[in-house]
Coordinates of C-alpha atoms in Angstrom, one line a residue:
X144 CA 12.5 -7.1 21.6
X145 CA 10.7 -4.3 19.7
X146 CA 12.9 -1.3 19.0
X147 CA 13.0 1.2 21.9
X148 CA 11.3 4.6 21.6
X149 CA 13.1 7.6 23.2
X150 CA 10.8 10.6 23.9
X151 CA 12.5 14.0 24.2
X152 CA 10.4 16.7 25.7
X153 CA 9.8 20.4 24.9
X154 CA 11.1 23.4 26.9
X155 CA 10.3 24.1 29.7
X156 CA 8.2 21.0 30.3
X157 CA 9.3 17.6 31.6
X158 CA 9.1 14.0 30.5
X159 CA 5.5 13.8 31.8
X160 CA 4.4 15.8 28.8
X161 CA 4.5 12.5 26.8
X162 CA 2.0 10.6 29.0
X163 CA -0.7 10.8 26.3
X164 CA 1.7 9.1 23.8
X165 CA 2.4 6.0 25.9
X166 CA -0.7 4.1 24.5
X167 CA 0.7 4.6 21.0
X168 CA 4.0 2.8 21.8
X169 CA 2.7 -0.2 23.8
X170 CA 5.0 -3.2 23.3
X171 CA 8.0 -0.9 22.8
X172 CA 10.6 -0.3 25.6
X173 CA 10.3 3.5 26.4
X174 CA 12.7 6.0 27.7
X175 CA 11.6 9.6 28.6
X176 CA 14.8 11.3 29.8
X177 CA 14.7 14.7 31.6
X178 CA 16.7 17.0 29.3
X179 CA 16.0 20.3 31.1
X180 CA 18.9 22.2 32.6
X181 CA 21.9 21.2 30.5
X182 CA 24.3 24.0 29.7
X183 CA 24.5 22.8 26.1
X184 CA 22.2 20.7 23.9
X185 CA 25.2 18.4 23.3
X186 CA 25.3 17.8 27.0
X187 CA 21.6 16.9 26.9
X188 CA 22.3 14.5 24.0
X189 CA 25.2 12.9 25.8
X190 CA 23.0 12.3 28.8
X191 CA 20.4 10.6 26.6
X192 CA 23.1 8.3 25.2
X193 CA 24.3 7.4 28.7
X194 CA 20.8 6.4 29.7
X195 CA 20.5 4.2 26.5
X196 CA 23.8 2.6 27.3
X197 CA 22.7 1.8 30.9
X198 CA 19.8 -0.1 29.4
X199 CA 21.9 -1.8 26.8
X200 CA 20.1 -0.3 23.9
X201 CA 22.0 0.0 20.7
X202 CA 19.3 1.8 18.6
X203 CA 16.0 3.6 19.2
X204 CA 13.4 5.6 17.4
X205 CA 13.8 9.2 18.7
X206 CA 10.7 11.4 19.1
X207 CA 11.4 15.0 19.9
X208 CA 9.2 18.0 20.2
X209 CA 10.6 21.6 20.0
X210 CA 13.7 21.5 22.2
X211 CA 13.5 17.7 22.0
X212 CA 13.9 18.0 18.2
X213 CA 17.0 20.2 18.7
X214 CA 18.5 17.5 20.9
X215 CA 17.7 14.9 18.1
X216 CA 19.9 16.9 15.7
X217 CA 22.7 16.9 18.3
X218 CA 22.3 13.1 18.8
X219 CA 22.5 12.6 15.1
X220 CA 25.6 14.7 15.0
X221 CA 27.2 12.6 17.8
X222 CA 26.1 9.0 17.1
X223 CA 23.9 8.6 13.9
X224 CA 24.3 4.8 14.1
X225 CA 22.0 4.8 17.2
X226 CA 19.0 5.8 15.1
X227 CA 16.3 3.4 13.7
X228 CA 14.2 6.5 12.8
X229 CA 13.2 9.9 14.1
X230 CA 10.1 12.0 14.6
X231 CA 10.7 15.8 14.5
X232 CA 7.6 17.5 16.0
X233 CA 7.0 21.2 16.1
X234 CA 10.7 22.0 15.8
X235 CA 13.2 23.5 13.4
X236 CA 16.8 23.0 12.1
X237 CA 17.7 26.7 12.0
X238 CA 19.3 28.5 14.9
X239 CA 17.6 31.4 16.8
X240 CA 17.5 34.8 15.1
X241 CA 19.6 37.5 16.8
X242 CA 16.3 38.8 18.2
X243 CA 15.2 35.4 19.4
X244 CA 18.6 34.8 21.0
X245 CA 18.4 38.2 22.8
X246 CA 14.9 37.4 24.1
X247 CA 15.9 34.0 25.5
X248 CA 18.9 35.5 27.3
X249 CA 16.7 38.2 28.8
X250 CA 14.2 35.6 29.9
X251 CA 17.1 33.6 31.5
X252 CA 18.2 36.5 33.5
X253 CA 14.7 37.3 34.6
X254 CA 14.0 33.7 35.6
X255 CA 17.1 33.7 37.7
X256 CA 16.0 36.8 39.5
X257 CA 12.2 36.3 39.8
X258 CA 11.5 32.5 39.4
X259 CA 8.8 31.1 37.1
X260 CA 5.8 33.1 38.2
X261 CA 5.9 35.4 35.1
X262 CA 6.6 32.7 32.6
X263 CA 3.1 31.3 31.7
X264 CA 1.9 34.8 30.9
X265 CA 4.9 35.4 28.7
X266 CA 4.8 32.2 26.8
X267 CA 1.5 30.2 26.9
X268 CA -0.1 32.3 24.1
X269 CA 2.5 31.1 21.7
X270 CA 3.0 27.6 23.1
X271 CA -0.7 26.6 22.6
X272 CA -2.9 27.2 19.6
X273 CA -6.1 29.3 19.5
X274 CA -8.3 26.2 19.4
X275 CA -6.7 24.9 22.6
X276 CA -7.0 28.3 24.4
X277 CA -10.7 28.4 23.4
X278 CA -11.7 24.8 23.9
X279 CA -9.3 22.9 26.0
X280 CA -8.9 24.5 29.5
X281 CA -7.5 21.3 30.9
X282 CA -4.5 21.4 28.5
X283 CA -3.9 25.1 29.3
X284 CA -4.0 24.4 33.0
X285 CA -1.6 21.5 32.6
X286 CA 0.9 23.7 30.6
X287 CA 0.7 26.5 33.2
X288 CA 1.2 24.1 36.1
X289 CA 4.1 22.3 34.4
X290 CA 5.8 25.7 33.8
X291 CA 5.3 26.9 37.4
X292 CA 6.7 23.6 38.7
X293 CA 9.9 23.8 36.6
X294 CA 13.1 24.6 38.5
X295 CA 14.1 28.2 37.7
X296 CA 17.9 27.5 37.5
X297 CA 17.4 24.6 35.1
X298 CA 15.0 26.7 33.0
X299 CA 17.6 29.5 32.8
X300 CA 20.4 27.1 31.8
X301 CA 18.2 25.6 29.0
X302 CA 17.3 29.1 27.7
X303 CA 21.0 29.8 27.4
X304 CA 21.6 26.5 25.7
X305 CA 18.8 27.1 23.3
X306 CA 20.1 30.6 22.5
X307 CA 23.5 29.3 21.6
X308 CA 22.4 26.2 19.6
X309 CA 24.1 25.7 16.2
X310 CA 22.5 25.6 12.8
X311 CA 21.5 22.0 12.2
X312 CA 20.4 22.6 8.6
X313 CA 23.6 21.2 7.1
X314 CA 22.8 17.9 8.8
X315 CA 19.4 17.4 7.0
X316 CA 20.6 16.0 3.6
X317 CA 22.7 13.4 5.4
X318 CA 19.9 12.0 7.6
X319 CA 19.9 8.4 6.3
X320 CA 17.0 7.0 8.4
X321 CA 13.3 7.4 7.9
X322 CA 12.0 10.7 9.4
X323 CA 8.4 11.8 10.3
X324 CA 7.9 15.5 10.5
X325 CA 4.9 16.6 12.5
X326 CA 3.6 20.1 13.1
X327 CA 0.5 21.7 14.5
X328 CA -1.5 23.7 11.9
X329 CA -1.7 26.6 14.4
X330 CA 2.0 26.5 15.5
X331 CA 3.3 30.0 15.2
X332 CA 6.7 29.3 16.9
X333 CA 7.8 26.6 14.4
X334 CA 5.2 27.0 11.7
X335 CA 4.2 24.5 9.0
X336 CA 6.4 26.4 6.5
X337 CA 9.5 25.6 8.6
X338 CA 8.5 22.0 8.9
X339 CA 8.1 21.7 5.2
X340 CA 11.4 23.4 4.5
X341 CA 13.0 20.8 6.9
X342 CA 11.2 17.8 5.4
X343 CA 12.1 18.7 1.9
X344 CA 15.8 18.4 2.8
X345 CA 15.6 15.0 4.6
X346 CA 15.9 12.3 2.0
X347 CA 13.4 9.7 3.5
X348 CA 10.9 12.0 5.2
X349 CA 7.1 12.3 5.4
X350 CA 5.3 15.2 6.8
X351 CA 1.9 15.7 8.5
X352 CA 0.1 18.8 9.6
X353 CA -2.0 18.1 12.8
X354 CA -5.3 20.0 12.8
X355 CA -6.4 22.3 15.6
X356 CA -3.0 22.1 17.4
X357 CA -0.3 24.7 18.1
X358 CA 3.3 24.2 19.2
X359 CA 2.6 21.5 21.8
X360 CA 0.7 19.4 19.3
X361 CA 1.3 16.1 21.2
X362 CA -0.8 17.5 24.1
X363 CA -3.2 19.6 22.0
X364 CA -4.3 16.8 19.6
X365 CA -2.9 13.6 21.0
X366 CA -5.3 11.5 18.9
X367 CA -3.8 12.8 15.6
X368 CA -0.3 12.7 17.0
X369 CA -0.6 9.1 18.2
X370 CA -2.2 7.9 15.0
X371 CA 0.8 9.4 13.0
X372 CA 3.3 7.9 15.5
X373 CA 1.7 4.5 15.4
X374 CA 1.6 4.5 11.6
X375 CA 5.3 5.5 11.4
X376 CA 6.4 2.8 13.8
X377 CA 4.4 0.2 11.7
X378 CA 6.1 1.5 8.6
X379 CA 9.5 1.1 10.2
X380 CA 8.4 -2.5 11.2
X381 CA 10.3 -2.0 14.5

């Protein structure tokens, strides 16, 4: 059996965000767990491990974007032996700044009171790059709809979990499996400089900047993302 691939989605989207990537992993067993709504990122990571255990999978290649990347670090902290490799896309190892934490907690409170109606207006500008906003109305519409359909209580819990996440930077030098670091060239939330700083500290890493893509690079430029993912899986020979 080919090595399984576990896709870990971004906040506040769901597993369906990975549909454009399924063609890139044909022949691999695939798991796309729903990691929205856990009170801690450790809780989300433990849930992923339970789903792997239920399938009898010892190891996987983990692919995480944004919040999914944060959960990868928690998985590595819990059970590094479960990794055949990792893809860290549009994410960072550092914790929130005090200002970022405050903003998340304010948003959590507002979501609990008002629901998700205000959220696209507040976040889509930074979630998607200028090229997508200008030329890919379908991607913008998908992101807006996915946000509006998200459960407010689960969104609020995830915001609180993200705000309190630990610094994963100390883990980077000890990552002993191959890692692919991907980032959209137009990503302002976790910019290429952050990706580079992360890649430099991971011993066996390679990094690619994906053109004309922002923070949701897998949706904004799926062709480039999938080409990179396929190449990485080939390199791992898994």
